[in-house]
Structures are given as structure tokens and as C-alpha cells.
Tab-separated table of C-alpha atoms and ligand atoms in Angstrom:
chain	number	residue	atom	x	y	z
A	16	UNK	CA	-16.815	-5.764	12.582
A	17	UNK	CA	-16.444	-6.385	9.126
A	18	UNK	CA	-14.129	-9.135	8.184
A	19	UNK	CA	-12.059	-11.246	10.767
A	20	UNK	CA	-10.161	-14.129	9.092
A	21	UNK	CA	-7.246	-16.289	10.734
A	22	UNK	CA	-4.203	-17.138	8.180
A	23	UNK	CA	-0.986	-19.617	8.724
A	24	UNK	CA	2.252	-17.901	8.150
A	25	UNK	CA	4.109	-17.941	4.571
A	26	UNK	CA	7.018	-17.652	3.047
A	27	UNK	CA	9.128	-14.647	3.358
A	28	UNK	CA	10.230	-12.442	1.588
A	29	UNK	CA	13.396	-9.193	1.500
A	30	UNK	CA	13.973	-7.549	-1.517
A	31	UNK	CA	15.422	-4.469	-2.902
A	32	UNK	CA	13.539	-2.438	-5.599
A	33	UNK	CA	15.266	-0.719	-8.632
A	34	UNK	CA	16.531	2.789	-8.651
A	35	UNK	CA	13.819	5.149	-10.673
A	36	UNK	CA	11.067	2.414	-10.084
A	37	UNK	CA	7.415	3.291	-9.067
A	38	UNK	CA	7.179	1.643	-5.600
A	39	UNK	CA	3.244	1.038	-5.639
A	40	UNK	CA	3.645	-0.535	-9.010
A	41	UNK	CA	6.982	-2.484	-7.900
A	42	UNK	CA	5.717	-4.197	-4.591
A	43	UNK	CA	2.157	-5.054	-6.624
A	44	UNK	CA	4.113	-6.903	-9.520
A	45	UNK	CA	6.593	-8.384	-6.983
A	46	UNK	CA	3.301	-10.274	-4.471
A	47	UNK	CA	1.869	-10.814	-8.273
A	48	UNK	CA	5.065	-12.730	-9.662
A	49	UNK	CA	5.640	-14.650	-6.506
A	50	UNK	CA	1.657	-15.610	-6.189
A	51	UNK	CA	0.888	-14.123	-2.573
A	52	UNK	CA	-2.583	-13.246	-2.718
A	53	UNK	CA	-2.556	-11.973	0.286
A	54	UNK	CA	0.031	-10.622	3.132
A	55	UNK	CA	1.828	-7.947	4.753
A	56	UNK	CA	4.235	-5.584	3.603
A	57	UNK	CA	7.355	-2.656	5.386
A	58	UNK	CA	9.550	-0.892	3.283
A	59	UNK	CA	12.211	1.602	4.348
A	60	UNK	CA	14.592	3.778	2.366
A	61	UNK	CA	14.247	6.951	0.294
A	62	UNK	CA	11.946	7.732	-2.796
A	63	UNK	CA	12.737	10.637	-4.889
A	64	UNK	CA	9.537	11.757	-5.457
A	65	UNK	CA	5.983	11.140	-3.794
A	66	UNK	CA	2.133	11.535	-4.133
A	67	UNK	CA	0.383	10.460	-1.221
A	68	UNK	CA	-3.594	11.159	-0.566
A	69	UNK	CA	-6.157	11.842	2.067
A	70	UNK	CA	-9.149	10.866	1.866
A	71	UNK	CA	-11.964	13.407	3.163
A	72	UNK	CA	-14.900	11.957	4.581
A	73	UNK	CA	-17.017	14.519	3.404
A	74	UNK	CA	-16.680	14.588	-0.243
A	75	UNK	CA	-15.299	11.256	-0.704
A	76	UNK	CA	-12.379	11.766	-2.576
A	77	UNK	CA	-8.683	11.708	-2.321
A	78	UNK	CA	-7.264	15.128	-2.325
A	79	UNK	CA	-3.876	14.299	-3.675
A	80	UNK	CA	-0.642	15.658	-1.900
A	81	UNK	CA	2.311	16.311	-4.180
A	82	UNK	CA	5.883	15.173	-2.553
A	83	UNK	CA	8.546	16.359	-5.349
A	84	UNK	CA	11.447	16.645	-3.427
A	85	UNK	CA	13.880	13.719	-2.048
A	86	UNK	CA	12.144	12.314	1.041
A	87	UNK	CA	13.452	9.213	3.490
A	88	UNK	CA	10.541	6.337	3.377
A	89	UNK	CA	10.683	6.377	7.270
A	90	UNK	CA	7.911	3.484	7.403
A	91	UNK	CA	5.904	2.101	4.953
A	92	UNK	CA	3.294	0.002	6.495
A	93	UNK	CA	0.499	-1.951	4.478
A	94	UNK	CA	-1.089	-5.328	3.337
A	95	UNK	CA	-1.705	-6.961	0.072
A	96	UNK	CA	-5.396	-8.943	-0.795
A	97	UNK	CA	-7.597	-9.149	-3.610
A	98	UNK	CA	-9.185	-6.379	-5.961
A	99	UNK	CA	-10.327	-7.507	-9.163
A	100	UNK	CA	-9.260	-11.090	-8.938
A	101	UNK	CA	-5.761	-9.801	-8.664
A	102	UNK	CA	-2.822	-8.860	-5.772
A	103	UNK	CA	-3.813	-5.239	-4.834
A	104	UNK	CA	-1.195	-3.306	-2.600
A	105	UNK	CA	-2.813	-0.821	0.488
A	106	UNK	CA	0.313	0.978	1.838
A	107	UNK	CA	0.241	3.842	3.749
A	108	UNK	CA	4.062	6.294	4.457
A	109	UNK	CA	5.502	8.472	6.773
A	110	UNK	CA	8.266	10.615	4.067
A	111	UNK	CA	10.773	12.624	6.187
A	112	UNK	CA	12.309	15.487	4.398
A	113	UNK	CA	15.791	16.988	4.631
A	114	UNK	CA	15.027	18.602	7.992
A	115	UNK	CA	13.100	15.439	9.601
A	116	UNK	CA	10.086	17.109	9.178
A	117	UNK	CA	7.287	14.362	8.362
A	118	UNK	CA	4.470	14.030	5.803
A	119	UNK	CA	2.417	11.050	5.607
A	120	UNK	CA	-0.894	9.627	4.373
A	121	UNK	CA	-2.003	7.352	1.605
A	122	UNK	CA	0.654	6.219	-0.400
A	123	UNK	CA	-0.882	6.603	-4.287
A	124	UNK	CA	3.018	6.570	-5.735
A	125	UNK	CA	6.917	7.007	-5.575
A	126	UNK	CA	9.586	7.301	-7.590
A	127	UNK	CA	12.624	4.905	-5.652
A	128	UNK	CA	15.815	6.080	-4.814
A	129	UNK	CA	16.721	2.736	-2.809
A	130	UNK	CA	13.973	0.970	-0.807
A	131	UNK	CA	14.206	-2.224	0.960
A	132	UNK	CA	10.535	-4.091	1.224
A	133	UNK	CA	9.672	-6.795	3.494
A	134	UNK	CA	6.889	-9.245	2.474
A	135	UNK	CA	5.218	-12.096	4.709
A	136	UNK	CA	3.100	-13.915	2.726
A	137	UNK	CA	-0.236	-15.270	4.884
A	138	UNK	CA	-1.953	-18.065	3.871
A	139	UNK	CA	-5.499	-18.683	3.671
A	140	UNK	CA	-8.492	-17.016	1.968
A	141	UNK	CA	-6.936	-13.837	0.965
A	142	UNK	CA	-9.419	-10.915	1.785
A	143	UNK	CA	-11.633	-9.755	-1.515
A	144	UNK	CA	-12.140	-5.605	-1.447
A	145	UNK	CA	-15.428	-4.778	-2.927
A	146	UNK	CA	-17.384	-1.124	-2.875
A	147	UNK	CA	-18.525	0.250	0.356
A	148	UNK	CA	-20.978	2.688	0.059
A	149	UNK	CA	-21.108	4.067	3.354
A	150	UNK	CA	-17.069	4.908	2.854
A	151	UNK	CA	-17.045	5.054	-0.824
A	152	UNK	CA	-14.056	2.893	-0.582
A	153	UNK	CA	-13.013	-0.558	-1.670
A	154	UNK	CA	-12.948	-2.623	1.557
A	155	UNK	CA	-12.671	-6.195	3.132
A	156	UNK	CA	-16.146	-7.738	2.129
A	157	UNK	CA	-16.783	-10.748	3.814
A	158	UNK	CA	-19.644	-11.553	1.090
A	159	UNK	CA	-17.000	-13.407	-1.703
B	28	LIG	ZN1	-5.246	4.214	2.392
């Protein structure tokens, strides 16, 4: 097991992002503005556009999958910590298109129609992601 750290509850948090905003960008400014360092974020509602990723294990790379259509944000599930001594936003989506069909995977960006977030701030020693080289990835080191 990597990392396992206990945190208290923090303050909470509902907003609404703006129409035509980038939601990775939006949420990361938002936990950067308020100063939570590390937590736990939802969102729900509908982006107008979407690029989410999967990551092969193989190659170690994203392979980037291109949403341009209207899609509803039918969960948005992910956590904020640290990455480069700032507030760094891991969120993954399920998009359902006009049929209910789902995609889902790595969120890398969105373009918002309407999206309602949900942030619960934890405190304590917010997680630090370093490079993993067995992964490739940036993960939860517990060396920081
Ligand atoms: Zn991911």
C-alpha cells in the first residue's frame, strides 16, 4: 500500500461553474482560491464538449478520446492534493450522450454547459503526487 493518511473533515463547499468554462481548469482555480490543498470533489450537469483519456499500460501514455458533441456529466468523481506545490484536480467522468449511451475515462477537459460541483475540503497533510516509474504516473508518494 502506498499512502494511507487519516484527515478531519472541512468546510464545504456547492458551487455552480460558468457557461463556456473549462471544467478541469474551473474546479482547480476554485480548491486554489479557497486554499483546500487537499479534498474531494462530484460534479453533475452537462459539458458541451469533452476529451477524456485512457491510459494504456503498455505504452504509457494517454490515448486521448475526443467527446465533441453535447454530453450529460452523469458523475464526476475525483480528489484534489498536491502536484508541484500547488492544488492539482484528478477527476475521472461518465458523459451520457443523447441516447444514454455512456463514455467515460480520464477526464483531461470540458467545455461547461451548466455543472454543479461539490467540494469537501479534508484537512490534514494533503497528499504530494510525485513520478512513479513503475506506472509512469504522478502518484501519492508518501516520501514528502
Ligand atoms: Zn485518471
Amino acid at each position: 500500500m502506498s499512502l494511507v493518511r487519516e484527515f478531519g473533515s472541512g468546510r464545504l463547499f456547492l458551487f455552480g461553474l460558468d457557461h463556456d468554462s473549462e471544467i478541469v481548469a474551473s474546479i482547480t482555480n476554485l480548491a486554489e482560491r479557497l486554499g483546500v490543498e487537499a479534498g474531494t470533489v462530484a460534479a453533475i450537469g452537462a459539458l458541451k464538449r469533452a476529451e477524456i483519456g485512457y491510459y494504456d499500460q503498455n505504452s504509457h501514455e494517454y490515448r486521448a478520446i475526443e467527446i465533441d458533441r453535447p454530453m450529460e456529466i452523469t458523475s464526476l468523481i475525483g480528489n484534489i492534493s498536491t502536484r508541484d506545490g500547488k492544488p492539482f484536480l484528478h477527476a475521472h467522468a461518465t458523459l451520457a450522450d443523447s441516447e444514454g449511451d455512456v463514455r467515460g475515462g480520464h477526464l483531461s477537459s470540458g467545455t461547461v454547459f451548466a455543472a454543479e460541483v461539490y467540494l469537501q475540503e479534508l484537512v490534514g497533510q494533503s497528499p504530494v503526487r510525485r513520478h512513479d516509474p513503475t506506472t509512469d504516473l504522478f502518484l501519492w508518494s508518501e516520501t514528502d
